[in-house]
XYZ file of C-alpha atoms in Angstrom:
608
model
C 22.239 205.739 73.434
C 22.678 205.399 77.078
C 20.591 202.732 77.767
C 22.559 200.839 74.514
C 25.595 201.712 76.392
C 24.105 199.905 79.739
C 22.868 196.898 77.662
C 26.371 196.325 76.230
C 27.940 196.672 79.634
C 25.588 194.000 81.042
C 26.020 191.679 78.224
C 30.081 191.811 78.954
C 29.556 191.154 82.758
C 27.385 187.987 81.415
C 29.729 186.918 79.056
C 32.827 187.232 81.428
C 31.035 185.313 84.202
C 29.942 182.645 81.621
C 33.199 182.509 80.585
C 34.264 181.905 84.384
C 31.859 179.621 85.143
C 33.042 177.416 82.095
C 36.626 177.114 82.921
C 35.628 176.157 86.588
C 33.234 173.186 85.072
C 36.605 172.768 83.010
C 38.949 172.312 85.789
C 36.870 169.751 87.942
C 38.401 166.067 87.238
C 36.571 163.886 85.994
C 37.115 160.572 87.359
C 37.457 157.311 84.515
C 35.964 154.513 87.142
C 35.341 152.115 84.063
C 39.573 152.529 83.740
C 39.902 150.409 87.283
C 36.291 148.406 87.291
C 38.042 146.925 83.998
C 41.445 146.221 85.635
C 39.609 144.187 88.435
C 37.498 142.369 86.159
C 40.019 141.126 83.992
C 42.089 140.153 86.992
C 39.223 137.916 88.186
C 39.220 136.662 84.247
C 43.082 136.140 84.416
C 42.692 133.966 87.961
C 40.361 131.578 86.018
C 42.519 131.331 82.881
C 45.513 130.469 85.563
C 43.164 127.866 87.040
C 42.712 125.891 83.260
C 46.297 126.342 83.272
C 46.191 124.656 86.628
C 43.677 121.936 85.219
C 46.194 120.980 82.399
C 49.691 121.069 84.496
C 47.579 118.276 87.362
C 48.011 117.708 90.342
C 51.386 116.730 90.969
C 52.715 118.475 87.558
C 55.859 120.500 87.659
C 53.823 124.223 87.032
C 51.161 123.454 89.175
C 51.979 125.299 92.445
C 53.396 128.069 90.091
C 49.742 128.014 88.255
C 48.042 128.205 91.290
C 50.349 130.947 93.044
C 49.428 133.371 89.432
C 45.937 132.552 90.012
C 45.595 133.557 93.854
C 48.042 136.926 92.542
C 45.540 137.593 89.985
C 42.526 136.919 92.725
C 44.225 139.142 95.331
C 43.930 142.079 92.737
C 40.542 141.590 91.798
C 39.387 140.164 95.594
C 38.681 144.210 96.900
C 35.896 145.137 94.346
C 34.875 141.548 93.458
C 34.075 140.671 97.582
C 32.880 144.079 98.571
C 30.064 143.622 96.282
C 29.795 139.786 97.353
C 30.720 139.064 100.614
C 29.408 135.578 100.657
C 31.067 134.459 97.274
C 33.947 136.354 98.134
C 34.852 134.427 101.543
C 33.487 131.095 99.500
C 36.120 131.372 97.014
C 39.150 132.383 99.996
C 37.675 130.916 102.796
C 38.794 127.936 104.932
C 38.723 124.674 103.765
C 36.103 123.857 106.110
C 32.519 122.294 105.883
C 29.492 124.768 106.152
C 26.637 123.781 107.825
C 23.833 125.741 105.894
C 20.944 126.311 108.723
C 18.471 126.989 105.827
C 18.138 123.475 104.345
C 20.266 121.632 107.094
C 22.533 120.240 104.527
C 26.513 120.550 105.056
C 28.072 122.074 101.464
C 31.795 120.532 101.328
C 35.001 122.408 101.371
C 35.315 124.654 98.172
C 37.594 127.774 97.165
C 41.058 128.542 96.284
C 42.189 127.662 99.814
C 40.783 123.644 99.267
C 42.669 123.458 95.561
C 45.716 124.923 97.963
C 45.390 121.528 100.181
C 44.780 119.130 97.602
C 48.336 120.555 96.070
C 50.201 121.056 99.102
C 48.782 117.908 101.098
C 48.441 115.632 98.041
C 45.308 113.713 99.380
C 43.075 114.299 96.594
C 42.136 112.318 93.622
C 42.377 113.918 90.426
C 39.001 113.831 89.983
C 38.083 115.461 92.749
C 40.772 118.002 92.028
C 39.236 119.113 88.804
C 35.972 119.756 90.523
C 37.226 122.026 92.849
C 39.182 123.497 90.313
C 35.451 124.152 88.350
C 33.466 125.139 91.180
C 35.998 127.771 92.311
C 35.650 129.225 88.450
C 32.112 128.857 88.982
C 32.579 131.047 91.870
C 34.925 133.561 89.719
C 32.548 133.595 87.234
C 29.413 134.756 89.679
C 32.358 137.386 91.185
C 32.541 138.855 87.776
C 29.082 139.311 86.744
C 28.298 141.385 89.650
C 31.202 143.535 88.917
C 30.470 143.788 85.149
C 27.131 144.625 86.477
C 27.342 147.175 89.123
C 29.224 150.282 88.202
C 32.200 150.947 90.632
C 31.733 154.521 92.738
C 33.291 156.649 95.254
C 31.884 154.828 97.887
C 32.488 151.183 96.820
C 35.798 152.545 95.579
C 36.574 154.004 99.113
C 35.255 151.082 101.399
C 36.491 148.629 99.281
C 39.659 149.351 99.742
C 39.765 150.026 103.718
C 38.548 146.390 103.559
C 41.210 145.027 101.672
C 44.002 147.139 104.072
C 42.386 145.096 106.866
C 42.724 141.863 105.014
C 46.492 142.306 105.038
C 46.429 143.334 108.420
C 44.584 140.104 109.943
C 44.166 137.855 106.998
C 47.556 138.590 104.764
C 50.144 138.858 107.505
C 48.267 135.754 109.853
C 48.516 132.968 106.947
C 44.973 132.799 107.396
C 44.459 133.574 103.576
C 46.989 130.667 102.660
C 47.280 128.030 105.679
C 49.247 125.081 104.030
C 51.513 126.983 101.284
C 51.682 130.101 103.367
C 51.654 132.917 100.314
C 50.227 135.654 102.784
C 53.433 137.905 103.084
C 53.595 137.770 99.349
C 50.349 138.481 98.465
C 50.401 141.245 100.915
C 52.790 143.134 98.628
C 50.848 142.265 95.739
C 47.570 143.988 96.869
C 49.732 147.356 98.052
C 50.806 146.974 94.410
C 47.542 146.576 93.226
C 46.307 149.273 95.402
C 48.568 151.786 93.627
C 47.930 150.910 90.539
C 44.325 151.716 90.800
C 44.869 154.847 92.587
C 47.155 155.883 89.787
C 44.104 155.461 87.281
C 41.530 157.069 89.837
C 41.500 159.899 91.647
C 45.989 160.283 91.509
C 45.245 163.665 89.374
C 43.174 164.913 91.147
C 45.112 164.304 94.550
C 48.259 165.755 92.565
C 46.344 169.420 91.740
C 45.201 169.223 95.509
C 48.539 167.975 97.815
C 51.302 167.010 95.449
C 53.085 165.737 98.589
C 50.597 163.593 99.977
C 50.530 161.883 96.427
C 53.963 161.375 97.166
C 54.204 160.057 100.432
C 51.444 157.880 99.877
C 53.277 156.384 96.661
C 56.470 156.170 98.722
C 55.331 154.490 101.323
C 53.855 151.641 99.507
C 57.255 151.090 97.921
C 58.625 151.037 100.917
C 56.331 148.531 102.682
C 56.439 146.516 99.088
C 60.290 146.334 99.400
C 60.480 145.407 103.054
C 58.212 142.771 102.021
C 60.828 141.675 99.711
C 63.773 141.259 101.508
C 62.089 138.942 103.458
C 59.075 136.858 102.336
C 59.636 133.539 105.254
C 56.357 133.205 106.797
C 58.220 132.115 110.266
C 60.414 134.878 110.410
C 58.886 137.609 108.968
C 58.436 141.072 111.376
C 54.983 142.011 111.172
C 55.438 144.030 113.921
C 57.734 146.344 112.556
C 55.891 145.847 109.353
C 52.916 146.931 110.357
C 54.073 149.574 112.748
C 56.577 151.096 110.115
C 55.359 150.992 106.713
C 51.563 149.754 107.120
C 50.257 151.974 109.328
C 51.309 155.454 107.420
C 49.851 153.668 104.247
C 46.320 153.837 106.209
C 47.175 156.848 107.642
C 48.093 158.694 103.992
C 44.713 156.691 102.946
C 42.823 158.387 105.449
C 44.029 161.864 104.037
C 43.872 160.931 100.281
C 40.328 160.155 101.354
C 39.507 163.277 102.725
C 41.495 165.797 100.253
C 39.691 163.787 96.875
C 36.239 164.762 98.662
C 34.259 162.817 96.716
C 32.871 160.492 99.520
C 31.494 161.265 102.908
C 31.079 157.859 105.163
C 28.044 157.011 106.624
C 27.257 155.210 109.855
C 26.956 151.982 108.643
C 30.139 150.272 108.279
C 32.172 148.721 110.970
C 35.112 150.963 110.057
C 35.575 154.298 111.532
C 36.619 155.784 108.439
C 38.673 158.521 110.023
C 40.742 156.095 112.016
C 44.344 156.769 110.799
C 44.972 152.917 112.045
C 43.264 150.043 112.534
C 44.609 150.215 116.336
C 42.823 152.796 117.442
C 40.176 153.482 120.487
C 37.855 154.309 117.910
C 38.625 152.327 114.960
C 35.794 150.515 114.755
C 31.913 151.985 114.444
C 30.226 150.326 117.190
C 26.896 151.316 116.384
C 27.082 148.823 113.460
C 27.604 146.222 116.290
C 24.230 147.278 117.764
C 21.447 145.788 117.639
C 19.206 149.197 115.776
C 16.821 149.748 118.719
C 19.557 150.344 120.898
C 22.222 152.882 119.174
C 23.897 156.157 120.210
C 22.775 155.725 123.696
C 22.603 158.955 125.891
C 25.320 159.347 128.357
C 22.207 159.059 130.752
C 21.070 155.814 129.502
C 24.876 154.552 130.032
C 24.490 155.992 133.626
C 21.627 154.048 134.361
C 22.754 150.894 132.889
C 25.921 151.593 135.298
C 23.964 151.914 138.554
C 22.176 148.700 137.671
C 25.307 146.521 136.801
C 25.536 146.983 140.470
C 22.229 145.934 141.773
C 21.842 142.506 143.421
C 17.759 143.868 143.609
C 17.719 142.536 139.668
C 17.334 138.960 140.873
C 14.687 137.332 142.399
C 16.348 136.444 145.243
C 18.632 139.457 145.529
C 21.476 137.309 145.577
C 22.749 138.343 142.057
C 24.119 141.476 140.216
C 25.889 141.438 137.178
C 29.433 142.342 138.409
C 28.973 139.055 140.611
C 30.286 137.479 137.611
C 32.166 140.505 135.925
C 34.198 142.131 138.383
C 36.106 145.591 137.331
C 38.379 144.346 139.480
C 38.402 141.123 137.780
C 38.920 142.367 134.324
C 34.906 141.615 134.229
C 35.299 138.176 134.599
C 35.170 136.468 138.304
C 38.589 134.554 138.511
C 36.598 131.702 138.492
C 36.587 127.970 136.908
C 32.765 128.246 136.042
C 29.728 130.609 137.346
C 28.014 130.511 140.186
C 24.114 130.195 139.916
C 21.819 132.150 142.443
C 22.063 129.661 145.247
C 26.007 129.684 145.193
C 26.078 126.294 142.927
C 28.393 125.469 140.040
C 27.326 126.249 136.506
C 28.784 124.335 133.779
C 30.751 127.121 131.835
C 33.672 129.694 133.195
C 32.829 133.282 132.762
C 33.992 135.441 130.324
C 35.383 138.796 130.163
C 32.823 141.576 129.229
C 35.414 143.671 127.554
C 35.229 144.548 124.554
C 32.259 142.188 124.299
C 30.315 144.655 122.184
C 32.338 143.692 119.062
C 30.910 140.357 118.667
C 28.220 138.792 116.610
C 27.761 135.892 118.791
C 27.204 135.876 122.866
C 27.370 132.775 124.976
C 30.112 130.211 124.903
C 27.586 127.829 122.736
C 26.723 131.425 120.669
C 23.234 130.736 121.122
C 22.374 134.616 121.563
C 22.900 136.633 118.060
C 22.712 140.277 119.992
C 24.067 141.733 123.613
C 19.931 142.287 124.365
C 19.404 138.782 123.654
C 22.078 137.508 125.684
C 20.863 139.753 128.976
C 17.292 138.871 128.732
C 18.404 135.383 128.834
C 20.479 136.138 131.827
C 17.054 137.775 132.935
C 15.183 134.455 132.411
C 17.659 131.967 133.303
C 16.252 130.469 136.847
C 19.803 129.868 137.944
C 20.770 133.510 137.285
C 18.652 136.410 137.742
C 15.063 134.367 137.286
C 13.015 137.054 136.569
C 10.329 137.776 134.065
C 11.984 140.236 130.946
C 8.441 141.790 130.764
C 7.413 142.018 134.334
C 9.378 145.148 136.271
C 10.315 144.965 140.227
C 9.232 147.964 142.015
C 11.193 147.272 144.841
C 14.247 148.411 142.786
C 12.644 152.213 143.118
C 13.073 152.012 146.814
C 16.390 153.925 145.797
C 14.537 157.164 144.328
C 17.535 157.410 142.564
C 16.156 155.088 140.240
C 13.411 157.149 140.016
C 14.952 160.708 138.530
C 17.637 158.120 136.674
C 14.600 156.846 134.416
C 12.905 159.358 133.905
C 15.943 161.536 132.354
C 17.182 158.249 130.559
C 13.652 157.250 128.818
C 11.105 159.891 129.982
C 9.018 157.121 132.496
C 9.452 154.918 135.234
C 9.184 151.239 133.782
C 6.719 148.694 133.302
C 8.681 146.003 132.474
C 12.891 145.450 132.316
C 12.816 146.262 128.347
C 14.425 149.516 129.254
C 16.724 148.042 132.105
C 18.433 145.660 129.666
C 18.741 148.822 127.424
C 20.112 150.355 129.865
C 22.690 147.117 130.786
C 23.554 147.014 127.049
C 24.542 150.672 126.263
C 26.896 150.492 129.393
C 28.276 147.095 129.072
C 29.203 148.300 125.098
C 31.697 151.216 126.955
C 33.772 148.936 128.646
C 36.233 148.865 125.940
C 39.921 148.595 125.776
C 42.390 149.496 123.051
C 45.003 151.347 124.372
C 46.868 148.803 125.599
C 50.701 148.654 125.605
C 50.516 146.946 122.146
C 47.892 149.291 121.076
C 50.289 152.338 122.057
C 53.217 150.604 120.899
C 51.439 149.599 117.429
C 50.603 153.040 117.068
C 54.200 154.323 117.238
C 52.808 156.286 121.095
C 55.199 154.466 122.675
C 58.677 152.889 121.948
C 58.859 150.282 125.311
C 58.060 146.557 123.431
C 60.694 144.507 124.491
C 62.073 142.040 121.755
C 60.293 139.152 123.975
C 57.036 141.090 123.488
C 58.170 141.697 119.670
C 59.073 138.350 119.013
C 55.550 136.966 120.955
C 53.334 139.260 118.349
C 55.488 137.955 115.677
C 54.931 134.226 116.773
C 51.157 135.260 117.381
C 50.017 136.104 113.817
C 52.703 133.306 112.574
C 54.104 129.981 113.651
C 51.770 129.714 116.356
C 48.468 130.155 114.287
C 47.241 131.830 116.487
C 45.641 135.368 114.712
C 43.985 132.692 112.282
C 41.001 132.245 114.771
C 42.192 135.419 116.863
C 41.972 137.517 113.959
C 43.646 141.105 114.496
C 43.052 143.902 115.939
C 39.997 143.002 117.850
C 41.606 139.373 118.897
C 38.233 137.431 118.729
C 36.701 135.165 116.482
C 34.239 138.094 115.170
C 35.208 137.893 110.971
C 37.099 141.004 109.165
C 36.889 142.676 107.169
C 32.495 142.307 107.217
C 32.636 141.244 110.546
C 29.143 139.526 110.345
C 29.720 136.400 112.677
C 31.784 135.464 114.930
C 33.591 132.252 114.459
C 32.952 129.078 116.366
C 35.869 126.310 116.478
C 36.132 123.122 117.647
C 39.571 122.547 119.296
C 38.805 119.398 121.682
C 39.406 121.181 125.076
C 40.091 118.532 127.841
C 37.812 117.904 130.843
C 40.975 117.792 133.368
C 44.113 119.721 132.933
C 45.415 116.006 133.318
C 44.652 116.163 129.094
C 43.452 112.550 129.480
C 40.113 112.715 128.791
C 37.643 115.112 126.215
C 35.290 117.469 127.888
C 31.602 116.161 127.532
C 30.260 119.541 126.937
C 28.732 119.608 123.050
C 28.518 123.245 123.007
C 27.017 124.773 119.745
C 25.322 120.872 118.783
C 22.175 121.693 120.843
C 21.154 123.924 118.066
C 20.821 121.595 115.421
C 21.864 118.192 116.740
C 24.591 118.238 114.022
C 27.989 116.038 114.520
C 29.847 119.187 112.710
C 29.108 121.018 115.929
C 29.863 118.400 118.811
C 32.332 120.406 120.922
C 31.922 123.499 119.471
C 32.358 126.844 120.843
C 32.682 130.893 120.496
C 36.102 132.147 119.637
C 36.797 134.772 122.570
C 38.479 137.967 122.411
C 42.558 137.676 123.928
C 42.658 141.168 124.881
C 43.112 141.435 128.820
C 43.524 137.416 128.895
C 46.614 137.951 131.397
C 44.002 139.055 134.184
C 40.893 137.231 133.103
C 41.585 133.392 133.687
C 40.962 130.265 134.080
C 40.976 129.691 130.705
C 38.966 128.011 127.867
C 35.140 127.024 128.258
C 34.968 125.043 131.096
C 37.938 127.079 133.001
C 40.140 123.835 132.867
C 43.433 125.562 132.768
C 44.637 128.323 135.437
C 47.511 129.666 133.947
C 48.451 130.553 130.178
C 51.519 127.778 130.451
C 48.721 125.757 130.170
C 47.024 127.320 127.376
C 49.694 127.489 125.259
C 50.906 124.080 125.818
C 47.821 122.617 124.674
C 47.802 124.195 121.518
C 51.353 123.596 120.962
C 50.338 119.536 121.220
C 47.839 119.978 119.072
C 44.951 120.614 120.251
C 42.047 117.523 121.630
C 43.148 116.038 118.550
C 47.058 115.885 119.194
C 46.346 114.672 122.330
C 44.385 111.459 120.803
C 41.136 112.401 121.260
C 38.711 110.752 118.319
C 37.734 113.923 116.842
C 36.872 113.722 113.484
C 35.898 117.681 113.044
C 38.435 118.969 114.730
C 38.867 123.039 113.188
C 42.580 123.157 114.948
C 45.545 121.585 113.109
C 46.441 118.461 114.994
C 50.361 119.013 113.927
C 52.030 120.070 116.743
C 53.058 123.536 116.247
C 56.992 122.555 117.525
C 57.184 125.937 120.023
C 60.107 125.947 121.878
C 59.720 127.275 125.879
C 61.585 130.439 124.210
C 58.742 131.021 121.975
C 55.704 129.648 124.513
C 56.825 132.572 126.815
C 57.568 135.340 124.531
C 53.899 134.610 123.131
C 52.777 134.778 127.065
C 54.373 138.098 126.720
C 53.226 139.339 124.269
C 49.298 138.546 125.721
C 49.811 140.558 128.650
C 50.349 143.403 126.719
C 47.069 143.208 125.761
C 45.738 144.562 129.314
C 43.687 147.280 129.347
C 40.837 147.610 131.597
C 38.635 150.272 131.034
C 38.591 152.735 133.787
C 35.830 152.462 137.061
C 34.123 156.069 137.603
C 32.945 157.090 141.075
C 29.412 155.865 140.272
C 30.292 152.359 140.326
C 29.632 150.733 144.208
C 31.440 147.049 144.071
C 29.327 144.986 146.469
């Protein structure tokens, strides 16, 4: 009887924990992601009905920039699953309406995508036949968009990354015209992916956010309608504040992101993306995950390592003739660069090309003026090799360098031996070079909502920046370089026709990027640099032909090589001149030396 008793008490305790085990399976949500992998692929399927509606209305019919406007809407909402899953395709079908020179087969592919059909409409220089091409390889492109997105299931993670992406394209691509040169839909569209954003999130994970933080869900919602209506009141590409914009209502939408992120817990980051995830901004110091802009045999170097690398930025005993460090040419002092018109070689001789700054050179895909080195170990062991530079063998190791027994203990902690050959020692020069990083700037700070001191000069310089001036179309934002968000897998090259004089009369002979491939595409081609800490790190372009940003800005104003009448037939600049008033030249100046932020010099570092 007693042990009947026992077996009925056991079988309760069973039965009640089953019982609360199922309603805990009951309460977890389950997310529908077929609910929003739908809604983008019937966006991408609504773009390319709007483009046969496009095909009908012509090119000069009365609907057809209204066609075309619904189609890039109906693009913008499907653009953040549809070009996470294909970058390539993606930036095809809303890239610039440029040439690409395929290195593969060496054949140049023409102009394609939504922004070509945008300057055959806007710039009327098309034939109609040539219209309805583009108009059928840019559904082509759709089409290839929407098979990989009926055929890979959306998750969590593509979810989540996706749609950091796609808050960066409004950041650098939306708010810069860079999405829409010619008809300048940007601001719009910017709304329209918030919108789209929302929408999503309302099908995804918005109940289970609500259970969680009821008032995050509601902040985050708010604040989109907030940033959708700003965008409303005042949709003028020219006068638009994206300062305030972005400051006020764009950056708590990342921020709230960030958190929505975290509370759903359904995704944990890894260390491959260029994001820092857990960046409430994308004007942070740490924003961006430099580790995916190192090269893999070199990441999370030890602060040893960096300490090494340090001491030997310093050491003239890494040329063969002792005559050359690497601060010779990238002073601290200097914002890394060496106030010069163009390097020095080893004997005290003029190079052909001016220096450029080392910060913040770590974000780049490219190194070299001409790009010619892919990785920052590429681009020191040619610096290594280079008989007007260091001319040293990368694989043969100078003892005389361990006459400081510093050197000595320094290796040994950093890799466990004294070298054999410099492998380590441009290691070493890599991992310290990639610290010298600035983003806390007075923009940065003033971005962020730190700090409250931008004058309306300064205000009205950002403003003209990523607007009229064009100039965040090349310089995209945050990092200011040519380096391509949101995937950030090359770094742009341009070719702008820089003068060999500041006299403007005559084009610089220097071909840049052609030596690679001998290709007239490339003829006076050349890296697009970084802006940040420009104020302290002239002369300016290439060649170092102008000494003061006056200059600089006055030659893009005219045009570029091309408005000055140089013959240049691939010119990437507009040749219109961008009409700047002095106002506006110096308010942009202003706003550029905000940008200064050199990274701070520790007591190990001996200038020579």
């Amino acid at each position: 009887m007693k042990s009947h008793h026992s077996f009925l008490i056991i079988l309760t305790l069973l039965l009640s924990l089953s019982a609360c085990k199922t309603d805990k399976t009951e309460t977890i949500d389950v997310i529908n992601w077929k609910v929003a992998q739908n809604y983008y692929i019937e966006n991408i399927d609504l773009a390319s009905k709007y483009l046969d509606s496009l095909k009908v209305e012509g090119l000069k019919g009365k609907n057809t920039k209204h066609y075309f406007t619904l189609a890039r809407e109906a693009f913008k909402k499907a653009e953040p699953f549809a070009s996470y899953l294909n970058p390539e395709v993606g930036h095809r079908t809303n890239g610039p309406a440029l040439p690409v020179y395929k290195e593969d087969t060496g054949k140049i592919l023409k102009p394609i995508g939504l922004q070509k059909i945008e300057e055959s409409i806007y710039n009327q220089d098309t034939s109609i036949t040539d219209f309805n091409q583009e108009i059928y390889v840019t559904q082509g492109l759709f089409a290839i968009l929407k098979g990989n997105m009926q055929n890979r299931a959306l998750t969590p993670q593509r979810f989540f990354i996706a749609t950091h992406q796609q808050l960066l394209r409004i950041v650098s691509l939306g708010m810069s015209g860079f999405d829409t040169p010619v008809s300048h839909l940007g601001i719009k569209e910017s709304a329209i992916s918030l919108k789209s954003l929302q929408t999503v999130y309302n099908n995804t994970i918005k109940s289970s956010i609500l259970k969680k933080n009821k008032t995050l869900d509601d902040t985050f919602n708010n604040s989109i309608l907030k940033a959708i209506n700003y965008i409303k009141q005042n949709q003028d590409f020219d006068s638009f504040d994206r300062f305030t914009f972005t400051r006020d209502y764009l950056n708590p939408i990342t921020r709230h992101w960030v958190s929505i992120r975290k509370t759903a817990d359904i995704w944990k980051p890894t260390n491959t993306e260029p994001f820092n995830f857990d960046a409430p901004t994308f004007f942070e110091s740490n924003s961006f995950n430099l580790n995916y802009f190192t090269t893999t045999t070199n990441r999370n170097p030890s602060d040893k390592q960096i300490a090494l690398g340090e001491k030997l930025f310093f050491d003239t005993q890494l040329s063969a003739n002792n005559s050359m460090a690497c601060v010779t040419c990238h002073s601290p002092a200097l914002g890394y660069a060496d106030a010069l018109t163009v390097n020095l070689d080893n004997n005290g001789n003029k190079l052909q090309r001016n220096t450029p700054t080392l910060i913040n050179s770590a974000f780049q895909k490219s190194f070299f003026w001409d790009g010619r080195s892919e990785t920052m170990i590429e681009q020191i062991s040619s610096v290594f090799l280079n008989d007007k530079e260091f001319n040293t063998n990368v694989h043969t190791f100078s003892e005389a360098i361990l006459q400081d027994t510093t050197y000595i203990k320094l290796f040994k902690e950093a890799y466990g031996q004294v070298p054999k050959n410099n492998t380590n020692v441009i290691k070493a020069l890599s991992s310290y070079i990639s610290t010298l990083n600035g983003f806390d700037s007075k923009f940065d700070k003033n971005i962020r909502g730190e700090l409250d001191n931008f004058t309306d000069e300064e205000t009205l310089g950002y403003n003209l920046f990523m607007g009229k001036a064009l100039c965040a179309t090349c310089h995209f934002m945050p990092l200011t370089s040519g380096t391509v968000p949101p995937f950030f897998t090359e770094t742009e090259k341009e070719v702008i026709g820089v003068p060999k004089t500041a006299k403007n009369n005559k084009l610089d002979d220097d071909s840049g990027f052609y030596y690679k491939y001998k290709e007239d595409l490339h003829k006076g081609m050349f890296k697009t640099p970084t802006v940040r800490n420009i104020a302290i790190t002239g002369p300016y372009m290439h060649n170092g032909v102008y000494n003061t940003l006056e200059d600089v800005l006055n030659f893009y104003n005219l045009g570029g090589g091309g408005g000055l009448g140089f013959d240049l037939e691939h010119q990437t600049l507009p040749f219109d001149n961008l009409n700047l008033t002095e106002t506006e030249q110096q308010a942009i100046i202003a706003y550029l030396e905000t940008l200064t932020d050199v990274p701070k010099i520790n007591t190990l570092k001996q200038p020579l």
